[in-house]
mmCIF file of C-alpha atoms in Angstrom:
data_model
loop_
_atom_site.group_PDB
_atom_site.id
_atom_site.type_symbol
_atom_site.label_atom_id
_atom_site.label_comp_id
_atom_site.label_asym_id
_atom_site.label_seq_id
_atom_site.Cartn_x
_atom_site.Cartn_y
_atom_site.Cartn_z
ATOM 1 C CA MET A 1 -5.044 1.372 -11.449
ATOM 2 C CA ASN A 2 -4.084 -2.427 -11.413
ATOM 3 C CA ALA A 3 -0.314 -3.638 -11.683
ATOM 4 C CA ARG A 4 -0.557 -4.419 -14.968
ATOM 5 C CA ALA A 5 -1.824 -1.074 -15.973
ATOM 6 C CA PHE A 6 0.952 0.439 -13.884
ATOM 7 C CA VAL A 7 3.611 -1.218 -15.735
ATOM 8 C CA VAL A 8 1.937 0.520 -19.337
ATOM 9 C CA LEU A 9 2.037 3.552 -17.515
ATOM 10 C CA PHE A 10 5.558 3.377 -16.668
ATOM 11 C CA THR A 11 6.816 2.665 -19.490
ATOM 12 C CA PHE A 12 5.699 5.360 -21.064
ATOM 13 C CA ILE A 13 7.007 7.768 -18.459
ATOM 14 C CA CYS A 14 10.223 6.462 -18.896
ATOM 15 C CA THR A 15 9.822 6.323 -22.655
ATOM 16 C CA SER A 16 8.826 10.000 -22.236
ATOM 17 C CA LEU A 17 11.475 11.139 -19.693
ATOM 18 C CA LEU A 18 13.872 10.046 -21.978
ATOM 19 C CA ALA A 19 12.554 11.576 -24.996
ATOM 20 C CA ASN A 20 12.264 14.525 -23.200
ATOM 21 C CA ALA A 21 16.102 14.792 -21.349
ATOM 22 C CA GLN A 22 17.169 16.743 -24.639
ATOM 23 C CA SER A 23 14.470 19.407 -24.791
ATOM 24 C CA GLU A 24 15.020 20.008 -20.889
ATOM 25 C CA ARG A 25 18.184 20.776 -22.080
ATOM 26 C CA GLN A 26 17.103 22.835 -24.776
ATOM 27 C CA ILE A 27 14.481 24.447 -22.213
ATOM 28 C CA ALA A 28 17.519 25.727 -19.489
ATOM 29 C CA ARG A 29 19.952 27.233 -21.792
ATOM 30 C CA ARG A 30 16.905 28.985 -23.709
ATOM 31 C CA HIS A 31 15.041 29.990 -20.189
ATOM 32 C CA ILE A 32 11.999 28.787 -20.882
ATOM 33 C CA ARG A 33 9.908 28.430 -18.053
ATOM 34 C CA SER A 34 6.705 26.639 -19.454
ATOM 35 C CA VAL A 35 5.265 24.970 -22.426
ATOM 36 C CA VAL A 36 1.686 24.429 -23.946
ATOM 37 C CA THR A 37 1.548 21.651 -25.842
ATOM 38 C CA ARG A 38 -1.864 20.889 -28.099
ATOM 39 C CA THR A 39 -2.532 17.091 -29.571
ATOM 40 C CA THR A 40 -5.071 15.856 -31.564
ATOM 41 C CA GLU A 41 -5.653 12.260 -32.033
ATOM 42 C CA ILE A 42 -8.139 9.814 -33.251
ATOM 43 C CA ARG A 43 -9.198 7.377 -30.942
ATOM 44 C CA LYS A 44 -11.961 5.213 -31.901
ATOM 45 C CA GLY A 45 -12.994 7.160 -35.033
ATOM 46 C CA GLU A 46 -13.040 10.201 -32.424
ATOM 47 C CA ARG A 47 -11.142 13.264 -32.697
ATOM 48 C CA VAL A 48 -9.208 13.794 -29.161
ATOM 49 C CA SER A 49 -7.837 16.767 -28.038
ATOM 50 C CA ARG A 50 -5.660 17.637 -25.486
ATOM 51 C CA ILE A 51 -3.778 20.781 -23.999
ATOM 52 C CA VAL A 52 -0.593 20.130 -21.694
ATOM 53 C CA PHE A 53 0.778 22.826 -19.849
ATOM 54 C CA SER A 54 4.329 22.459 -18.120
ATOM 55 C CA GLN A 55 6.048 24.280 -15.908
ATOM 56 C CA TYR A 56 10.101 24.395 -15.645
ATOM 57 C CA ASN A 57 12.653 25.884 -13.094
ATOM 58 C CA ARG A 58 15.671 27.656 -14.171
ATOM 59 C CA LYS A 59 17.573 24.273 -14.240
ATOM 60 C CA GLY A 60 14.937 23.028 -17.035
ATOM 61 C CA TRP A 61 13.701 20.206 -14.846
ATOM 62 C CA LEU A 62 9.698 19.902 -15.062
ATOM 63 C CA LEU A 63 8.203 21.095 -11.604
ATOM 64 C CA TYR A 64 4.379 20.903 -13.121
ATOM 65 C CA LYS A 65 2.429 19.461 -15.647
ATOM 66 C CA SER A 66 -1.361 19.760 -16.200
ATOM 67 C CA GLU A 67 -3.525 17.949 -18.877
ATOM 68 C CA ARG A 68 -6.342 19.396 -19.738
ATOM 69 C CA SER A 69 -9.136 19.019 -22.615
ATOM 70 C CA ALA A 70 -10.060 20.906 -25.433
ATOM 71 C CA ASP A 71 -12.325 23.061 -23.452
ATOM 72 C CA SER A 72 -9.300 23.664 -20.899
ATOM 73 C CA THR A 73 -11.434 21.140 -18.221
ATOM 74 C CA LEU A 74 -8.508 19.984 -16.174
ATOM 75 C CA ILE A 75 -8.091 16.066 -16.557
ATOM 76 C CA GLU A 76 -5.260 15.206 -14.457
ATOM 77 C CA SER A 77 -2.065 17.206 -12.775
ATOM 78 C CA GLU A 78 1.521 16.059 -11.856
ATOM 79 C CA GLU A 79 4.101 17.626 -9.626
ATOM 80 C CA TYR A 80 7.913 16.575 -9.687
ATOM 81 C CA SER A 81 10.556 17.093 -7.147
ATOM 82 C CA TYR A 82 13.997 16.073 -7.555
ATOM 83 C CA ASN A 83 17.577 15.644 -5.503
ATOM 84 C CA ARG A 84 20.522 18.135 -6.054
ATOM 85 C CA LYS A 85 21.688 16.360 -9.406
ATOM 86 C CA GLY A 86 18.169 16.113 -11.210
ATOM 87 C CA ASP A 87 17.000 12.841 -10.371
ATOM 88 C CA PRO A 88 13.356 12.824 -10.172
ATOM 89 C CA LEU A 89 12.399 12.060 -6.638
ATOM 90 C CA THR A 90 8.479 11.959 -6.434
ATOM 91 C CA ILE A 91 5.885 12.408 -8.867
ATOM 92 C CA LEU A 92 2.335 13.202 -7.533
ATOM 93 C CA ARG A 93 -0.178 12.579 -9.649
ATOM 94 C CA ARG A 94 -3.930 14.318 -9.232
ATOM 95 C CA ASN A 95 -6.873 14.283 -10.780
ATOM 96 C CA ALA A 96 -9.606 17.045 -11.646
ATOM 97 C CA ASP A 97 -10.714 17.149 -7.816
ATOM 98 C CA GLY A 98 -7.175 17.567 -6.507
ATOM 99 C CA GLN A 99 -7.224 14.315 -4.563
ATOM 100 C CA ILE A 100 -4.419 12.143 -5.180
ATOM 101 C CA THR A 101 -4.130 8.914 -7.208
ATOM 102 C CA ALA A 102 -0.934 8.501 -7.855
ATOM 103 C CA GLU A 103 2.564 9.121 -6.169
ATOM 104 C CA GLU A 104 6.320 8.093 -7.633
ATOM 105 C CA ARG A 105 8.923 7.401 -5.266
ATOM 106 C CA ASN A 106 12.195 7.099 -7.178
ATOM 107 C CA GLU A 107 15.681 5.979 -5.244
ATOM 108 C CA TYR A 108 18.865 6.535 -6.655
ATOM 109 C CA ASP A 109 22.858 5.030 -5.546
ATOM 110 C CA LYS A 110 26.095 7.425 -5.292
ATOM 111 C CA TRP A 111 26.205 7.261 -9.181
ATOM 112 C CA GLY A 112 22.777 8.584 -9.727
ATOM 113 C CA ASN A 113 20.964 4.701 -11.033
ATOM 114 C CA LEU A 114 17.738 4.820 -10.461
ATOM 115 C CA ILE A 115 17.660 1.291 -8.045
ATOM 116 C CA THR A 116 14.163 1.465 -6.748
ATOM 117 C CA LEU A 117 11.124 2.882 -8.207
ATOM 118 C CA THR A 118 7.749 2.535 -5.603
ATOM 119 C CA ARG A 119 3.972 3.212 -7.120
ATOM 120 C CA LEU A 120 1.695 4.125 -4.403
ATOM 121 C CA ASP A 121 -2.091 4.067 -4.907
ATOM 122 C CA SER A 122 -3.875 6.773 -3.877
ATOM 123 C CA ARG A 123 -4.675 5.685 -0.300
ATOM 124 C CA GLN A 124 -0.509 5.644 -0.232
ATOM 125 C CA GLN A 125 -0.500 1.747 0.182
ATOM 126 C CA VAL A 126 2.403 0.432 -2.058
ATOM 127 C CA GLU A 127 1.167 -0.911 -5.959
ATOM 128 C CA SER A 128 4.081 -1.994 -6.895
ATOM 129 C CA VAL A 129 7.809 -1.826 -6.948
ATOM 130 C CA MET A 130 10.405 -1.840 -9.241
ATOM 131 C CA LYS A 131 14.153 -2.409 -8.604
ATOM 132 C CA CYS A 132 17.211 -1.967 -11.121
ATOM 133 C CA HIS A 133 20.333 -3.953 -11.220
ATOM 134 C CA TYR A 134 23.330 -2.467 -12.715
ATOM 135 C CA ASP A 135 27.010 -4.648 -13.491
ATOM 136 C CA ASP A 136 30.251 -2.622 -12.818
ATOM 137 C CA LEU A 137 30.306 -0.341 -15.652
ATOM 138 C CA ARG A 138 26.927 1.172 -14.119
ATOM 139 C CA ASN A 139 24.493 -0.575 -17.410
ATOM 140 C CA ARG A 140 21.223 -1.152 -16.338
ATOM 141 C CA ILE A 141 21.121 -5.180 -16.999
ATOM 142 C CA GLU A 142 17.877 -5.871 -15.226
ATOM 143 C CA GLU A 143 14.776 -4.496 -14.002
ATOM 144 C CA VAL A 144 12.247 -6.306 -12.052
ATOM 145 C CA THR A 145 8.727 -5.312 -11.086
ATOM 146 C CA THR A 146 6.533 -6.940 -8.353
ATOM 147 C CA THR A 147 3.308 -6.043 -6.479
ATOM 148 C CA ALA A 148 3.109 -5.298 -3.186
ATOM 149 C CA LYS A 149 3.178 -8.494 -2.345
ATOM 150 C CA GLY A 150 6.323 -9.369 -3.874
ATOM 151 C CA GLU A 151 5.211 -11.181 -6.946
ATOM 152 C CA VAL A 152 6.738 -10.636 -10.192
ATOM 153 C CA ILE A 153 4.838 -8.951 -12.547
ATOM 154 C CA ARG A 154 7.068 -7.923 -15.340
ATOM 155 C CA ARG A 155 11.352 -8.213 -15.779
ATOM 156 C CA VAL A 156 13.414 -6.529 -18.121
ATOM 157 C CA VAL A 157 17.036 -8.078 -18.781
ATOM 158 C CA MET A 158 19.524 -6.088 -20.735
ATOM 159 C CA ALA A 159 22.955 -7.415 -22.581
ATOM 160 C CA TYR A 160 25.976 -5.019 -23.638
ATOM 161 C CA ASP A 161 28.581 -5.319 -25.555
ATOM 162 C CA ALA A 162 32.104 -4.300 -24.794
ATOM 163 C CA ARG A 163 31.596 -0.774 -25.192
ATOM 164 C CA GLY A 164 28.374 -0.122 -23.042
ATOM 165 C CA MET A 165 26.269 0.175 -26.085
ATOM 166 C CA LEU A 166 22.976 -2.393 -25.637
ATOM 167 C CA LEU A 167 23.017 -5.368 -27.639
ATOM 168 C CA ARG A 168 19.417 -6.651 -26.435
ATOM 169 C CA ARG A 169 16.441 -5.342 -24.386
ATOM 170 C CA THR A 170 13.799 -8.466 -23.345
ATOM 171 C CA VAL A 171 10.889 -8.177 -21.526
ATOM 172 C CA TYR A 172 9.273 -10.923 -19.789
ATOM 173 C CA ASN A 173 5.780 -10.906 -17.971
ATOM 174 C CA GLU A 174 4.483 -12.705 -14.770
ATOM 175 C CA ARG A 175 4.218 -15.850 -16.207
ATOM 176 C CA ASN A 176 8.003 -15.669 -17.745
ATOM 177 C CA GLU A 177 7.156 -15.286 -21.465
ATOM 178 C CA VAL A 178 8.651 -12.891 -23.397
ATOM 179 C CA THR A 179 6.855 -10.029 -24.286
ATOM 180 C CA TYR A 180 9.146 -7.792 -26.215
ATOM 181 C CA ASP A 181 12.505 -8.104 -27.353
ATOM 182 C CA LYS A 182 14.610 -5.769 -29.380
ATOM 183 C CA THR A 183 18.672 -6.781 -30.812
ATOM 184 C CA ASN A 184 21.151 -3.723 -31.848
ATOM 185 C CA THR A 185 23.968 -4.818 -34.212
ATOM 186 C CA TYR A 186 26.285 -1.953 -34.156
ATOM 187 C CA THR A 187 29.315 -1.617 -37.138
ATOM 188 C CA TYR A 188 32.357 -0.376 -35.807
#
């Protein structure tokens, strides 16, 4: 997987992790140990069905996830590990043969803010690194993703109001061109 594909995948993963935050609390409260999700979507005019099996611990933290085709053939799996605060430390991805296809390693500051996400390929070589920067109020103000050689491939800049509410999120590509720009307006 090249660095640009990683950026798309990482964005999806971050969105998924944020979307699952409330679900994981609900899973812990209800003592749910596993979830099976079946999805069907239309891709290029064809129906594609997937089954995702997710296993959780008592705290509601995702431990293992596998994606299977409609006939239950394993496509890929993910294993998760966490620190004591519940922040994901590693995500290990394997293909259907059990071979490691990718690994993500996360580092956090003393407040639990993600400061570095390192993506490794199947040979355990660094593919890309994302560094996060925060303001004095611990708002994430910048994410910079680089290749293993240090070339910037994506930069995200965020701005907040005095209450810490996100005002603007702008994404720049490797040529420093805006590829996404979102603004929020709040009424107090």
